[in-house]
Coordinates of C-alpha atoms and ligand atoms in Angstrom, one line a residue:
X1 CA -14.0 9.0 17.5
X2 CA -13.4 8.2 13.5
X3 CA -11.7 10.8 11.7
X4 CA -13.3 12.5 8.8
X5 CA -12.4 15.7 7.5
X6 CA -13.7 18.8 5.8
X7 CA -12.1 19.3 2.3
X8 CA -14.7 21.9 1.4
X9 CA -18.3 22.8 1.9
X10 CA -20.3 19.6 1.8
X11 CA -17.1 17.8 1.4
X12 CA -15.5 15.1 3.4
X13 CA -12.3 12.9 3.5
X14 CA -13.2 9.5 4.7
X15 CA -9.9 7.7 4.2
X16 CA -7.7 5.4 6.6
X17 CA -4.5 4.9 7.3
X18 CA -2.7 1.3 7.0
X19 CA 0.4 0.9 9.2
X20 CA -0.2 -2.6 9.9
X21 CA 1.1 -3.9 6.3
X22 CA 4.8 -4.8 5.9
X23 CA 4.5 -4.9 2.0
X24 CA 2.5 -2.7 -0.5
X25 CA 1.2 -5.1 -3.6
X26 CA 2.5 -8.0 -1.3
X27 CA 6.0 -6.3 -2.9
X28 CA 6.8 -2.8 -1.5
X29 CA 7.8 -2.2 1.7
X30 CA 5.2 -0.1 3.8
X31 CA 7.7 1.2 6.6
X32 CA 6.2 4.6 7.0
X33 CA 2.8 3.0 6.2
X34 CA 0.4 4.2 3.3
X35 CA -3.4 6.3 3.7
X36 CA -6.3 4.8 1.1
X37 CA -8.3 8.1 0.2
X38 CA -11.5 8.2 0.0
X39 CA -13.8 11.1 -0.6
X40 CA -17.8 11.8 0.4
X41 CA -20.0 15.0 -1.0
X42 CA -23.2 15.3 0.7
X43 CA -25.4 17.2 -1.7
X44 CA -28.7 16.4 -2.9
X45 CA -27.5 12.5 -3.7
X46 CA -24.4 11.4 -2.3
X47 CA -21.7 10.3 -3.8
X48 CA -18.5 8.7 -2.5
X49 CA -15.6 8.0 -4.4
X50 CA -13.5 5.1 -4.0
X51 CA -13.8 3.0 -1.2
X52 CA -10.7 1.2 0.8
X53 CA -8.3 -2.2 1.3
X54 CA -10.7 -5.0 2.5
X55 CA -8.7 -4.9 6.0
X56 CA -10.4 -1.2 6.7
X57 CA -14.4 -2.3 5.9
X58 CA -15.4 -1.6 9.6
X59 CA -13.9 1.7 10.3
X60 CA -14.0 2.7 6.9
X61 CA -18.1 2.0 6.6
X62 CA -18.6 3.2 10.1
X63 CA -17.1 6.3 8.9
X64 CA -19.6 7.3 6.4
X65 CA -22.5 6.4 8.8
X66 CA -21.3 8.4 11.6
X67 CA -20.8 11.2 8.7
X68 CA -24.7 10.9 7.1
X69 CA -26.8 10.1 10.2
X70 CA -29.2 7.8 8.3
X71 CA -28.9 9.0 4.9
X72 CA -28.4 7.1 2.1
X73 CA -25.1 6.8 0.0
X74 CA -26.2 7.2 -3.9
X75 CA -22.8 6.8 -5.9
X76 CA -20.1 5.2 -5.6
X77 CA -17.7 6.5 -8.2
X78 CA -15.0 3.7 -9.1
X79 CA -12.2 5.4 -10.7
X80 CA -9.8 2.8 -9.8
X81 CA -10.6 -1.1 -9.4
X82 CA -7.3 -2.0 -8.0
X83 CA -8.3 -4.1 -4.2
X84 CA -6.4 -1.4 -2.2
X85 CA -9.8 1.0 -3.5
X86 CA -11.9 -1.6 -4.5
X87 CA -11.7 -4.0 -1.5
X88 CA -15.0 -2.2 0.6
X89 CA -17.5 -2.0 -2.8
X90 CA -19.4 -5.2 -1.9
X91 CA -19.9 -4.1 2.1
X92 CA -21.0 -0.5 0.4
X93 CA -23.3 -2.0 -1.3
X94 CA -24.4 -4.0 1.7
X95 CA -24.8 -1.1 4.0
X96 CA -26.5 0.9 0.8
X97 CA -28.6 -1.4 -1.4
X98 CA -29.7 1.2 -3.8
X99 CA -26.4 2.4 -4.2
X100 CA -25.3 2.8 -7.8
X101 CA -22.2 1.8 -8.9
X102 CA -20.0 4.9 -11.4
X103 CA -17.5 3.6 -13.4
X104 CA -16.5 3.2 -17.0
X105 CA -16.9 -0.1 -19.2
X106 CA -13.6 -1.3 -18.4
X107 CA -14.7 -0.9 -14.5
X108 CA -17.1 -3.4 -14.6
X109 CA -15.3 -5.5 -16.4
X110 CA -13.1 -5.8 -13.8
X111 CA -14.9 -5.6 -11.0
X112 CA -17.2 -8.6 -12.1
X113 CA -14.0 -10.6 -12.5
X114 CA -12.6 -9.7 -9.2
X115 CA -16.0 -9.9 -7.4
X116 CA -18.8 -11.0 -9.4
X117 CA -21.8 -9.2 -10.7
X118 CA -23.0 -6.8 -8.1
X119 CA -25.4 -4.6 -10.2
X120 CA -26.8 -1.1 -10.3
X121 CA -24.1 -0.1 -12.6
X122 CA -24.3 3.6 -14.2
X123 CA -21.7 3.6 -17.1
X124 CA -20.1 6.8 -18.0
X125 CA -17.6 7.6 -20.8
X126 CA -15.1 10.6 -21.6
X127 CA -16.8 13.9 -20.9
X128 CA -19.8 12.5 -19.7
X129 CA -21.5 14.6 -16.2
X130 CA -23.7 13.8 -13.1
X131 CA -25.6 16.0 -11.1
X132 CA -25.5 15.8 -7.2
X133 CA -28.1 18.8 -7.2
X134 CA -25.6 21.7 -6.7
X135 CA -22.9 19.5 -7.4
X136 CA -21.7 18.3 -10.8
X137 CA -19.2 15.9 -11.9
X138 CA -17.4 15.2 -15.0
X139 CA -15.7 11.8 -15.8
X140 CA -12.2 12.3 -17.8
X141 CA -10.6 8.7 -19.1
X142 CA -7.1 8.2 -18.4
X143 CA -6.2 4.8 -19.3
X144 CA -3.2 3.0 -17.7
X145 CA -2.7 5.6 -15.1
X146 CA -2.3 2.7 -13.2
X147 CA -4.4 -0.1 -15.2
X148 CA -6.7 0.0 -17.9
X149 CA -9.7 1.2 -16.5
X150 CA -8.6 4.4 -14.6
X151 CA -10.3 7.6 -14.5
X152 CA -10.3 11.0 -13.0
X153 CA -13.3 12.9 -11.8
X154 CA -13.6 16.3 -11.8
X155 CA -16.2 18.3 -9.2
X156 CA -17.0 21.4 -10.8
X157 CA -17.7 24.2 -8.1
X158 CA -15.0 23.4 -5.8
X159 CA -12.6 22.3 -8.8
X160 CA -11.5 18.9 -7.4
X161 CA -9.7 16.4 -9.5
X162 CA -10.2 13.2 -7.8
X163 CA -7.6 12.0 -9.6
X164 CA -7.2 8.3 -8.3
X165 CA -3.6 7.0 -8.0
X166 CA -2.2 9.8 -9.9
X167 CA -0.5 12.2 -8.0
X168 CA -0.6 9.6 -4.7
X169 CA 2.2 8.5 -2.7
X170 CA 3.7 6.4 0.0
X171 CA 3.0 7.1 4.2
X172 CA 0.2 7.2 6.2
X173 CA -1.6 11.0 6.7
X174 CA -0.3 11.4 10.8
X175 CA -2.7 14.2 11.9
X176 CA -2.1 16.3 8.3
X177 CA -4.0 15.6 5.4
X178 CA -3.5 18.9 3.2
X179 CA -0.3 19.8 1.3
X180 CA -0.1 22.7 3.5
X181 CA -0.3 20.6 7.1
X182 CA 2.4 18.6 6.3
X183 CA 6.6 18.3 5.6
X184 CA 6.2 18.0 2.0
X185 CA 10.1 16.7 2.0
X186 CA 8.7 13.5 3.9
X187 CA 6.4 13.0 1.0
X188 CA 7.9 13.8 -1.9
X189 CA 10.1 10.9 -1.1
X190 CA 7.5 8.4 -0.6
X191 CA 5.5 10.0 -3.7
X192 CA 9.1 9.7 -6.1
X193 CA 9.2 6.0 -4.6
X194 CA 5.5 5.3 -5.0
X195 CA 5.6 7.2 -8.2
X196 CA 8.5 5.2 -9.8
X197 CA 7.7 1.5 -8.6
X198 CA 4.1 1.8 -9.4
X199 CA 3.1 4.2 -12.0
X200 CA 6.8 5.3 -13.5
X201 CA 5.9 1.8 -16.3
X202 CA 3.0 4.3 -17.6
X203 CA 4.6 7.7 -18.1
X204 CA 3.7 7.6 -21.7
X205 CA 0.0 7.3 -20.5
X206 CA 0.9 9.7 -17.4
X207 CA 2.0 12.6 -20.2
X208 CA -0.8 12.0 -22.6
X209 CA -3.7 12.0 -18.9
X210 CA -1.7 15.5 -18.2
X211 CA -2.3 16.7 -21.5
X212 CA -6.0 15.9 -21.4
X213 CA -6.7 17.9 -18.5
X214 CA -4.5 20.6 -19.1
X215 CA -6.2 21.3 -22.9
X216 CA -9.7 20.1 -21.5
X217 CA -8.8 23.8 -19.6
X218 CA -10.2 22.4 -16.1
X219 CA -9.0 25.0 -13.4
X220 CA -8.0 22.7 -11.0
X221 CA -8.4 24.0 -7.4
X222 CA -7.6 20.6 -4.9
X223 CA -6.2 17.0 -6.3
X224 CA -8.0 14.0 -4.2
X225 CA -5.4 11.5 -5.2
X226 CA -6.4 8.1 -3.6
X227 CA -3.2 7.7 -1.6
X228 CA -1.6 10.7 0.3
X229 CA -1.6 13.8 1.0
X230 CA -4.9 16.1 -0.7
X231 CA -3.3 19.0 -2.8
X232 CA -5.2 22.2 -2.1
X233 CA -2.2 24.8 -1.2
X234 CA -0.3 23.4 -4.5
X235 CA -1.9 20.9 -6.8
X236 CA 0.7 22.5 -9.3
X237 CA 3.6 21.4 -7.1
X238 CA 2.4 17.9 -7.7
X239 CA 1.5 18.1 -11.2
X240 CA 4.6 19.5 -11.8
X241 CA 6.7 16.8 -10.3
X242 CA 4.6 14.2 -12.0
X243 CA 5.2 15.8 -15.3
X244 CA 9.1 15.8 -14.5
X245 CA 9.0 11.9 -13.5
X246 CA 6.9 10.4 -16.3
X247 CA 9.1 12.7 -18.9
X248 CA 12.2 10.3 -16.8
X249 CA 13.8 14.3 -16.2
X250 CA 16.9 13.9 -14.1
X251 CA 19.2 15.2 -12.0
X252 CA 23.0 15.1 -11.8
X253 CA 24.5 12.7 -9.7
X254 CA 25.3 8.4 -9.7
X255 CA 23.9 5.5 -8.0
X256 CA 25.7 2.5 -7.7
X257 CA 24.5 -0.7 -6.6
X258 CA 26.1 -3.9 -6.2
X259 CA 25.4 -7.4 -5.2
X260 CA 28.5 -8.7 -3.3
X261 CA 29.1 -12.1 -0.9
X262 CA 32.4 -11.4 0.7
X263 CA 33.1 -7.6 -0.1
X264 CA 35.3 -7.8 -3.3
X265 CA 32.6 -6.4 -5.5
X266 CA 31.9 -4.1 -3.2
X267 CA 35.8 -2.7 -2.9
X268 CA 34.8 -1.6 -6.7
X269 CA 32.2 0.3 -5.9
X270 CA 33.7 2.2 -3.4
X271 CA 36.2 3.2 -5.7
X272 CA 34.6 4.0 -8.2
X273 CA 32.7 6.2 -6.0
X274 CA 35.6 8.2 -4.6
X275 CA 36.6 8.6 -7.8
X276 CA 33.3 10.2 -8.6
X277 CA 33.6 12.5 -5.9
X278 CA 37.5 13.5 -6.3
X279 CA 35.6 14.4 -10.3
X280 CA 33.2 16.9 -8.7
X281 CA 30.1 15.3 -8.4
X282 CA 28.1 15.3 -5.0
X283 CA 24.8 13.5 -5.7
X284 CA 26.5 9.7 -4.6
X285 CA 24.0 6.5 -3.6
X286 CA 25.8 3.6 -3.3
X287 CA 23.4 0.6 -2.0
X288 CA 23.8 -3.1 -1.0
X289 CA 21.4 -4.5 -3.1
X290 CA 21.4 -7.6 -0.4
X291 CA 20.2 -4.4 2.2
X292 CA 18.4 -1.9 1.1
X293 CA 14.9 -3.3 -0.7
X294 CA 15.3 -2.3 -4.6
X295 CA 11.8 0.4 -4.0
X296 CA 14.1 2.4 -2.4
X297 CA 16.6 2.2 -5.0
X298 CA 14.9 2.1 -8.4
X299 CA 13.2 5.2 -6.6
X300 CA 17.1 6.9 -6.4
X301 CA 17.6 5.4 -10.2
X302 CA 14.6 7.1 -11.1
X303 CA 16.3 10.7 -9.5
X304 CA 19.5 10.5 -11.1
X305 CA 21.3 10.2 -14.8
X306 CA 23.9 7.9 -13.5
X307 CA 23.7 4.1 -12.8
X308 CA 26.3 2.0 -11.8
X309 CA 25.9 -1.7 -11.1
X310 CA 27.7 -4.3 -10.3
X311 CA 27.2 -8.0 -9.5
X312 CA 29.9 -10.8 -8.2
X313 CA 29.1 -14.0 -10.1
X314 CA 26.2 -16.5 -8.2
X315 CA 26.1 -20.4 -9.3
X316 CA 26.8 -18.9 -13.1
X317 CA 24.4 -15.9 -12.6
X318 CA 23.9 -12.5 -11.5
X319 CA 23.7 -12.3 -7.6
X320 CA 19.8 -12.7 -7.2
X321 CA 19.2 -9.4 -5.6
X322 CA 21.0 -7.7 -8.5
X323 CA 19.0 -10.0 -10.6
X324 CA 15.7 -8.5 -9.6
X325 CA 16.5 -5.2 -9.5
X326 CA 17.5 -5.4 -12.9
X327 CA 14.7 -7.2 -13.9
X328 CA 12.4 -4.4 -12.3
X329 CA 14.1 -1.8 -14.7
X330 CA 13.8 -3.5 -17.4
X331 CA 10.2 -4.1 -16.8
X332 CA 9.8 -0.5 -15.9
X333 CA 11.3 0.8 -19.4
X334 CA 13.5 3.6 -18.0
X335 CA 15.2 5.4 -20.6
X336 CA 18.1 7.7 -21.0
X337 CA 20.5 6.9 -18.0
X338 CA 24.5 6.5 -18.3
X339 CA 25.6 2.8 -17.3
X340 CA 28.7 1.6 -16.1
X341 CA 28.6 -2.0 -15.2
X342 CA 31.7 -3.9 -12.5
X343 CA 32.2 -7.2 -10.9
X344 CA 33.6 -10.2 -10.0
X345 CA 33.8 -13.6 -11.8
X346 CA 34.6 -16.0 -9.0
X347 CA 35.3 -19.3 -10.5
X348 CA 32.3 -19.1 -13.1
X349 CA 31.4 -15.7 -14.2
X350 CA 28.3 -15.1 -14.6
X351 CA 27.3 -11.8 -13.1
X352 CA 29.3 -9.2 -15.2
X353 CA 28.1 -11.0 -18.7
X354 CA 24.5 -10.8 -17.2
X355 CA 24.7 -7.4 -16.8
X356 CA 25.9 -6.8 -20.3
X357 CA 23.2 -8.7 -22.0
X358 CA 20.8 -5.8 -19.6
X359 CA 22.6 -3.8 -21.2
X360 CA 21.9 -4.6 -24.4
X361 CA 18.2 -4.7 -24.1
X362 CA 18.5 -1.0 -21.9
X363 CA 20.2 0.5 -24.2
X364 CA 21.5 3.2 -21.9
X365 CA 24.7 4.6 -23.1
X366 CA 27.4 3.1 -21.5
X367 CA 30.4 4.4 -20.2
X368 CA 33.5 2.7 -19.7
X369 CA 34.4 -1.0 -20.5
X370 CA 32.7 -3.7 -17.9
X371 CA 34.9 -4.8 -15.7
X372 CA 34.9 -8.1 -14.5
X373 CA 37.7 -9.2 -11.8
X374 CA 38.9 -12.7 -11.2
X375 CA 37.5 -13.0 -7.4
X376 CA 38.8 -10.1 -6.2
X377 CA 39.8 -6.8 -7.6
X378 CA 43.3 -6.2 -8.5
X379 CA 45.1 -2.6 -10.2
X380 CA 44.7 -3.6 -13.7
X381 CA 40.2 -3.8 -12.7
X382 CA 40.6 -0.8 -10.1
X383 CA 41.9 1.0 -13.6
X384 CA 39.4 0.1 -15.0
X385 CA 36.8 1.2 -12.3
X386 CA 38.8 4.8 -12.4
X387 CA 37.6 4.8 -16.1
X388 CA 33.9 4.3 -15.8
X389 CA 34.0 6.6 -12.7
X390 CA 36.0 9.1 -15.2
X391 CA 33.5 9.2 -18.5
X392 CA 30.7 8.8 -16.0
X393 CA 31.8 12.3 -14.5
X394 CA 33.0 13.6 -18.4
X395 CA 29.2 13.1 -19.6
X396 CA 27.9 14.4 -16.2
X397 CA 29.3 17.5 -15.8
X398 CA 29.3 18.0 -20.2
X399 CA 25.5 18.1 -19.1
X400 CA 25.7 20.7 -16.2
X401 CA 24.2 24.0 -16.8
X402 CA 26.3 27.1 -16.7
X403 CA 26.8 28.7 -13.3
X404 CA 24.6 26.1 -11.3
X405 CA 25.7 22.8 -9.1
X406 CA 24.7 20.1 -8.7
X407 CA 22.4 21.2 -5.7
X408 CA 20.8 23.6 -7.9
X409 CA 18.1 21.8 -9.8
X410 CA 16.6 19.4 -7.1
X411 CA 13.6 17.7 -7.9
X412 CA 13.2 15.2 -5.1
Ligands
FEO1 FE1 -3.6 2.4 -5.2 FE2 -3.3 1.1 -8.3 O1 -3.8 1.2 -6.5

C-alpha cells in the first residue's frame, strides 16, 4: 500500500521518502534521511507538481496511478529543475504522453540541457494563471530561491503556496506530514541546516521572493515546500524563521571550531570556552572540525553571532577540514558575525595566517589578536586566548537586551 495523502479536497501529497542516501547533493549528510514533495489536484485537468530523485520513479509513478484509476495527468508544473525534483519528468511523460510540461523560460532551458528536448511545453511568466476547472493557479517568479529558474505556485481556493525548496528542510516525513503531526523541534533543526547549507547563499533573493508574496497580498493558507514537512497549522512559523535566516538574525552565544592533530589546538579552544562561560554566556558549540561534518556546523554558525576558529598548521596550510569549512563560508557570504581566530604553528605556520587572510575577505569584526602558538600552547597564547574569549563576551552581552538571557530569544 503506497502512501498518498489528503492535503485538501481534491488534493493529494504524492511524495517519498529517501533514507537510503548517505549524502544530499553527493555533499550533505542524509542521517535522518530527506522527503521529495510532490503534490497532485484532481480537478477537471490534473495537475501535479514537481516530480521526485530518479531513484523513486517506480513508487513515485505508481503512486499517481493508484491515486487516478486510469485518468490522465495534464500538467506537470516544474517549479524547480534541480534532479532531486526533476529526476521522474521523462518517466511522467512516458506514463502520460499528452502531458504538458509548466514551467517558466529559464525551466526549459534547463531541463533541455539536463535531459534533452521533451516537448509539450506551456511557458508561463510572473502573474500569469491556469485553470484546472474549479481550480486556478498563479505562477509567482522567484529567481535564485535555489537556482535561476525557481518559482512558486499559488492554488487559489485552498490558498496553497507550492513554494518549491523554500521553506523545505532536512528528514524524512515518518508517519507525519503536517506541521501539526509532527515535533517541529526535530525539524526546525534539519530546516536551519538545510536552510543554511543550501539556500542561506540566496537570502538576498530569499527577502526580495518574501516581499513579493507578502505585497502580491496572497492569503496564504498551506506551504507545499518540496522537501519536508507541509505547513497548514503555521505556514507563518516557517515564513517567519525563513525571514529571520536570510536577514542572517542571530542569537547570542559562540561556536568554536578547530582543526587539531595531536590536541594542542584543541587545549585553546577549551579555554577559550570556559572562559566564555565563567563571562556569562551559555549558548557554547565547540566542534572537531575532523568529526562533526561542517553541515552541522555552518548550520550552528548560521544560529549564533560568535565564531571562533582555530586551525594547527598542515604541510604550510590550514588543517584541511578547517580549510573547507572556511571555504564554505566564504562561498556562503555570511555577514555580521564576531571572529576570533587561535592555533598552532608547528614547525611551518601556516594555519593561523590562513585564517587571517579569511579574515580579511569576511570582514567580520574581529575580536582579540590571532593567536598562534609554537606547537603547543603555553601562558603567554592561553593569555591571549582569555582575550578573545573576553571581547568576545564584552560585544556579546553590549548586545543583550535588557531583562532577557540568553535563552530568551531562541530561534532554532
Ligand atoms: Fe531540493 Fe534545489 O533542490
Amino acid at each position: 500500500m503506497l502512501t498518498t495523502v489528503k492535503v485538501a479536497e481534491s488534493i493529494y501529497y504524492i511524495g517519498v521518502n529517501d533514507r537510503e542516501t548517505y549524502l544530499f547533493e553527493n555533499l550533505w549528510p542524509l542521517d535522518k534521511g530527506v522527503s521529495y514533495n510532490s503534490y497532485l489536484i484532481n480537478d477537471d485537468k490534473v495537475a501535479v507538481f514537481d516530480t521526485v530523485k530518479n531513484t523513486k520513479i517506480n513508487e513515485y509513478v505508481e503512486k499517481i496511478q493508484s491515486l487516478l484509476q486510469g485518468k490522465e495527468v495534464d500538467y506537470l508544473v516544474i517549479n524547480h529543475m534541480e534532479p532531486d525534483h526533476s529526476g521522474a519528468i521523462k518517466a511522467l511523460k512516458a506514463t502520460y504522453p499528452n502531458l504538458q510540461l509548466v514551467g517558466n523560460k529559464k525551466t526549459f532551458e534547463i531541463l533541455e540541457n539536463f535531459y534533452g528536448p521533451i516537448g509539450s511545453y506551456l511557458t508561463v511568466g510572473e502573474g500569469d494563471t491556469l485553470s484546472l476547472g474549479s481550480h486556478e493557479l498563479k505562477f509567482i517568479m522567484t529567481p535564485m530561491v535555489h537556482w535561476p529558474e525557481t518559482m512558486m505556485t499559488y492554488e487559489t481556493i485552498n490558498k496553497i503556496l507550492y513554494s518549491g525548496d523554500a521553506f523545505g528542510g532536512f528528514g524524512s516525513l515518518d508517519g507525519g506530514v503536517f506541521d501539526d503531526e509532527v515535533n517541529l523541534e526535530f525539524y526546525m533543526d534539519e530546516t536551519r541546516r538545510y536552510y543554511s547549507n543550501i539556500v542561506g547563499k540566496y537570502g538576498a533573493m530569499v527577502q526580495k521572493a518574501l516581499k513579493k508574496v507578502k505585497d502580491s497580498g496572497i492569503e496564504i493558507s498551506i506551504i507545499a515546500p518540496t522537501h519536508g514537512p507541509v505547513w497548514r497549522t503555521a505556514p507563518g512559523h516557517i515564513i517567519n524563521y525563513y525571514d529571520k535566516w536570510s536577514r542572517a538574525e542571530t542569537e547570542e552565544g559562540v561556536v568554536i571550531a578547530y582543526g587539531s592533530m595531536y590536541g594542542n589546538t584543541q587545549q585553546m579552544a577549551d579555554l577559550i570556552a570556559r572562559r566564555l562561560s565563567d563571562r556569562g554566556i551559555k549558548n557554547i558549540r565547540i566542534y572537531d572540525a575532523s568529526k562533526t561534518h561542517m553541515s552541522y556546523i555552518i548550520s550552528d554558525i548560521w544560529r549564533f553571532k560568535g565564531v571562533i576558529l582555530g586551525s594547527c598548521a598542515y604541510n604550510t596550510g590550514m588543517f584541511p577540514t578547517m580549510e573547507a569549512l572556511v571555504g564554505k563560508l566564504e562561498n556562503s557570504q555570511l555577514k555580521d558575525r564576531f571572529l576570533g581566530i587561535f592555533g598552532t604553528a608547528s614547525w611551518s605556520g601556516g594555519g593561523v595566517s590562513n585564517l587571517n587572510k579569511f579574515a580579511e575577505k569576511m570582514k567580520w569584526q574581529q575580536v582579540g589578536e590571532s593567536v598562534e602558538a609554537l606547537s603547543s600552547p603555553k601562558e603567554p597564547e592561553f593569555t591571549k586566548c582569555r582575550e578573545i574569549a573576553d571581547e568576545m563576551a564584552d560585544l556579546l552581552l553590549k548586545e543583550r537586551k535588557p531583562g532577557t538571557n540568553a535563552f530568551s530569544s531562541t530561534i532554532y
